[in-house]
Every structure is written in structure tokens, then in C-alpha cells.
Short mmCIF file of N, CA and C in Angstrom, two decimals:
data_model
loop_
_atom_site.label_atom_id
_atom_site.label_comp_id
_atom_site.label_asym_id
_atom_site.label_seq_id
_atom_site.Cartn_x
_atom_site.Cartn_y
_atom_site.Cartn_z
N LEU V 14 79.04 149.78 117.52
CA LEU V 14 80.04 149.03 116.79
C LEU V 14 79.78 147.48 116.94
N ALA V 15 79.50 147.10 118.12
CA ALA V 15 79.28 145.72 118.29
C ALA V 15 78.00 145.18 117.51
N LEU V 16 77.04 145.99 117.55
CA LEU V 16 75.91 145.46 116.71
C LEU V 16 76.11 145.40 115.26
N GLY V 17 76.96 146.31 114.81
CA GLY V 17 77.27 146.26 113.32
C GLY V 17 78.11 145.08 113.03
N LYS V 18 79.08 144.69 113.92
CA LYS V 18 79.89 143.60 113.67
C LYS V 18 79.01 142.25 113.85
N ILE V 19 78.04 142.30 114.70
CA ILE V 19 77.21 141.09 114.80
C ILE V 19 76.35 140.92 113.48
N ARG V 20 75.77 142.08 113.00
CA ARG V 20 75.07 141.98 111.76
C ARG V 20 76.07 141.43 110.61
N PHE V 21 77.22 141.94 110.61
CA PHE V 21 78.25 141.48 109.61
C PHE V 21 78.42 139.96 109.72
N GLY V 22 78.56 139.51 110.91
CA GLY V 22 78.78 138.06 111.20
C GLY V 22 77.51 137.29 110.82
N GLN V 23 76.31 137.83 110.80
CA GLN V 23 75.12 137.19 110.39
C GLN V 23 74.89 137.26 108.88
N GLY V 24 75.79 137.89 108.22
CA GLY V 24 75.60 138.06 106.75
C GLY V 24 74.60 139.08 106.45
N ARG V 25 74.21 139.92 107.22
CA ARG V 25 73.30 141.03 107.00
C ARG V 25 74.05 142.29 106.60
N TRP V 26 74.65 142.21 105.43
CA TRP V 26 75.64 143.22 105.01
C TRP V 26 75.13 144.64 105.00
N ALA V 27 73.91 144.95 104.43
CA ALA V 27 73.44 146.23 104.29
C ALA V 27 73.01 146.86 105.74
N GLU V 28 72.60 145.94 106.59
CA GLU V 28 72.32 146.49 107.92
C GLU V 28 73.61 146.83 108.66
N ALA V 29 74.56 145.95 108.39
CA ALA V 29 75.90 146.20 109.09
C ALA V 29 76.48 147.48 108.57
N GLU V 30 76.45 147.59 107.23
CA GLU V 30 77.05 148.89 106.69
C GLU V 30 76.38 150.10 107.18
N ALA V 31 74.99 150.12 107.31
CA ALA V 31 74.39 151.30 107.92
C ALA V 31 74.70 151.62 109.22
N ILE V 32 74.74 150.57 110.09
CA ILE V 32 75.05 150.77 111.45
C ILE V 32 76.52 151.25 111.63
N LEU V 33 77.37 150.55 111.03
CA LEU V 33 78.83 150.89 111.09
C LEU V 33 79.14 152.35 110.53
N THR V 34 78.49 152.72 109.46
CA THR V 34 78.60 154.08 108.89
C THR V 34 78.08 155.17 109.93
N GLU V 35 77.09 154.91 110.66
CA GLU V 35 76.64 155.71 111.70
C GLU V 35 77.63 155.88 112.76
N VAL V 36 78.21 154.79 113.14
CA VAL V 36 79.18 154.87 114.20
C VAL V 36 80.41 155.79 113.80
N ALA V 37 80.85 155.54 112.58
CA ALA V 37 81.96 156.23 112.10
C ALA V 37 81.63 157.75 111.96
N ASP V 38 80.51 158.04 111.44
CA ASP V 38 80.18 159.42 111.16
C ASP V 38 79.74 160.20 112.44
N GLN V 39 78.94 159.54 113.32
CA GLN V 39 78.50 160.26 114.53
C GLN V 39 79.46 160.27 115.71
N HIS V 40 80.45 159.44 115.69
CA HIS V 40 81.45 159.41 116.71
C HIS V 40 82.95 159.40 116.20
N PRO V 41 83.27 160.37 115.36
CA PRO V 41 84.52 160.27 114.72
C PRO V 41 85.74 160.39 115.62
N ALA V 42 85.58 160.94 116.86
CA ALA V 42 86.65 161.11 117.88
C ALA V 42 86.94 159.88 118.70
N THR V 43 86.16 158.92 118.50
CA THR V 43 86.35 157.56 119.25
C THR V 43 87.26 156.76 118.59
N ASP V 44 87.73 155.72 119.49
CA ASP V 44 88.55 154.63 118.87
C ASP V 44 87.76 153.71 118.05
N ALA V 45 86.44 153.72 118.21
CA ALA V 45 85.56 152.81 117.47
C ALA V 45 85.35 153.22 116.03
N ALA V 46 85.44 154.63 115.77
CA ALA V 46 85.22 155.14 114.44
C ALA V 46 86.12 154.42 113.31
N PRO V 47 87.33 154.54 113.43
CA PRO V 47 88.23 153.90 112.37
C PRO V 47 87.84 152.37 112.05
N GLU V 48 87.62 151.74 113.18
CA GLU V 48 87.24 150.27 113.13
C GLU V 48 85.92 150.17 112.41
N ALA V 49 84.93 150.95 112.69
CA ALA V 49 83.61 150.83 112.09
C ALA V 49 83.83 151.10 110.55
N CYS V 50 84.61 152.19 110.25
CA CYS V 50 84.82 152.52 108.85
C CYS V 50 85.44 151.34 108.10
N TYR V 51 86.49 150.75 108.75
CA TYR V 51 87.04 149.60 108.08
C TYR V 51 86.03 148.51 107.82
N TRP V 52 85.14 148.20 108.73
CA TRP V 52 84.25 147.21 108.55
C TRP V 52 83.00 147.63 107.62
N VAL V 53 82.87 148.92 107.35
CA VAL V 53 81.90 149.39 106.44
C VAL V 53 82.41 148.89 105.00
N GLY V 54 83.68 149.07 104.75
CA GLY V 54 84.33 148.54 103.47
C GLY V 54 84.13 147.03 103.35
N ALA V 55 84.29 146.22 104.36
CA ALA V 55 84.13 144.79 104.41
C ALA V 55 82.68 144.47 104.05
N SER V 56 81.79 145.23 104.69
CA SER V 56 80.39 145.03 104.49
C SER V 56 79.96 145.29 103.03
N ARG V 57 80.45 146.32 102.50
CA ARG V 57 80.24 146.78 101.15
C ARG V 57 80.69 145.65 100.15
N TYR V 58 81.94 145.14 100.41
CA TYR V 58 82.48 144.15 99.59
C TYR V 58 81.62 142.88 99.59
N GLN V 59 81.17 142.42 100.82
CA GLN V 59 80.33 141.32 100.87
C GLN V 59 79.03 141.46 100.10
N ARG V 60 78.50 142.65 100.27
CA ARG V 60 77.25 142.90 99.68
C ARG V 60 77.26 143.06 98.15
N GLU V 61 78.35 143.78 97.67
CA GLU V 61 78.39 144.03 96.27
C GLU V 61 79.35 143.12 95.40
N ARG V 62 80.36 142.52 96.20
CA ARG V 62 81.28 141.62 95.48
C ARG V 62 82.16 142.44 94.52
N LYS V 63 82.38 143.66 94.73
CA LYS V 63 83.07 144.66 93.90
C LYS V 63 84.19 145.29 94.81
N PRO V 64 85.41 145.33 94.34
CA PRO V 64 86.46 145.93 95.23
C PRO V 64 86.33 147.49 95.43
N ASP V 65 85.61 148.12 94.57
CA ASP V 65 85.57 149.63 94.66
C ASP V 65 85.02 150.09 96.10
N GLY V 66 84.00 149.49 96.53
CA GLY V 66 83.45 149.88 97.87
C GLY V 66 84.38 149.73 98.99
N ILE V 67 85.12 148.57 99.01
CA ILE V 67 86.06 148.20 100.10
C ILE V 67 87.23 149.23 99.89
N ARG V 68 87.79 149.55 98.74
CA ARG V 68 88.87 150.45 98.57
C ARG V 68 88.50 151.86 99.03
N ALA V 69 87.34 152.36 98.60
CA ALA V 69 86.99 153.66 99.06
C ALA V 69 86.79 153.78 100.62
N ALA V 70 86.13 152.75 101.27
CA ALA V 70 86.11 152.77 102.70
C ALA V 70 87.47 152.80 103.42
N TRP V 71 88.31 151.88 102.84
CA TRP V 71 89.59 151.80 103.57
C TRP V 71 90.44 153.01 103.21
N GLN V 72 90.32 153.62 102.13
CA GLN V 72 91.06 154.90 101.85
C GLN V 72 90.53 156.02 102.80
N ASP V 73 89.25 155.90 103.13
CA ASP V 73 88.63 156.85 104.01
C ASP V 73 89.20 156.70 105.49
N VAL V 74 89.44 155.43 105.85
CA VAL V 74 90.03 155.11 107.12
C VAL V 74 91.49 155.72 107.14
N VAL V 75 92.24 155.58 106.14
CA VAL V 75 93.62 156.06 106.11
C VAL V 75 93.59 157.50 106.06
N ARG V 76 92.64 158.26 105.46
CA ARG V 76 92.65 159.73 105.34
C ARG V 76 92.09 160.28 106.63
N ARG V 77 91.08 159.65 107.22
CA ARG V 77 90.46 160.37 108.41
C ARG V 77 91.21 159.98 109.74
N TRP V 78 91.81 158.77 109.80
CA TRP V 78 92.43 158.22 110.98
C TRP V 78 93.76 157.75 110.73
N PRO V 79 94.75 158.55 110.24
CA PRO V 79 95.94 157.94 109.65
C PRO V 79 96.84 157.28 110.67
N GLY V 80 96.74 157.49 111.87
CA GLY V 80 97.61 156.85 112.88
C GLY V 80 97.03 155.70 113.61
N SER V 81 95.83 155.35 113.21
CA SER V 81 95.09 154.19 113.89
C SER V 81 95.59 152.89 113.38
N PRO V 82 95.39 151.90 114.18
CA PRO V 82 95.74 150.53 113.86
C PRO V 82 94.95 150.09 112.55
N TRP V 83 93.70 150.60 112.48
CA TRP V 83 92.78 150.24 111.40
C TRP V 83 93.33 150.83 110.10
N ALA V 84 93.96 151.98 110.16
CA ALA V 84 94.49 152.70 108.96
C ALA V 84 95.78 151.74 108.43
N ILE V 85 96.54 151.33 109.37
CA ILE V 85 97.66 150.41 109.08
C ILE V 85 97.11 149.12 108.41
N ARG V 86 96.09 148.60 108.98
CA ARG V 86 95.51 147.38 108.50
C ARG V 86 95.03 147.58 107.13
N ALA V 87 94.24 148.72 106.92
CA ALA V 87 93.62 149.04 105.66
C ALA V 87 94.62 149.32 104.59
N ASN V 88 95.79 149.72 104.98
CA ASN V 88 96.83 150.09 103.99
C ASN V 88 97.76 148.95 103.65
N SER V 89 97.59 147.83 104.28
CA SER V 89 98.48 146.68 104.09
C SER V 89 97.98 145.90 102.94
N PRO V 90 98.76 145.37 102.13
CA PRO V 90 98.36 144.60 100.92
C PRO V 90 97.77 143.27 101.38
N LYS V 91 96.58 143.03 100.94
CA LYS V 91 95.85 141.62 101.27
C LYS V 91 94.66 141.53 100.46
N PRO V 92 94.17 140.43 100.37
CA PRO V 92 92.91 140.30 99.57
C PRO V 92 91.70 140.68 100.44
N PRO V 93 90.62 141.11 99.72
CA PRO V 93 89.34 141.47 100.62
C PRO V 93 88.94 140.33 101.46
N PRO V 94 88.24 140.62 102.52
CA PRO V 94 87.86 139.55 103.45
C PRO V 94 86.83 138.66 102.81
N ALA V 95 86.86 137.41 103.24
CA ALA V 95 85.95 136.39 102.66
C ALA V 95 84.63 136.46 103.14
#
């Protein structure tokens, strides 16, 4: 998770997305998984500049981890990350 967030901060969107997707998919029972999936959406948005990718990832967070703080965050109305 940390490495994916570092890559995100470096603007290396595709690498961040790949790492974070792996965290969410390989460790779904951990607290890191919904956060990773949330940041997958942010990485997609930064890479593609289209809202579809972020919406899909955030809907996935809400569907897979509905009680998590990241699902609440993904479900709150706000603009995509800058």
C-alpha cells in the first residue's frame, strides 16, 4: 500500500494503479484493501482524466467493503482528486 501511494505521489499513475490493484485483490481481508482500491480510482483518474475509472473503482470499494471508512469516503459527494 505504501509503495502504491508513493508512486501516486510521484505522478507515476500506471505503476501506482498496478501496485494498489494487487494489494486490493491479493489481500481483500485486510484494512489496506479498501484504501488501496480507493487509490486505484484516484490513480485511474489522474492517468486518464476521465471520471469513469474513478467511479468504477469507488463503486467497487462500496460494494466489497461497505462498512469501511474508505467506502464512506468514496460514497460522499466531492470532486475527483486533483
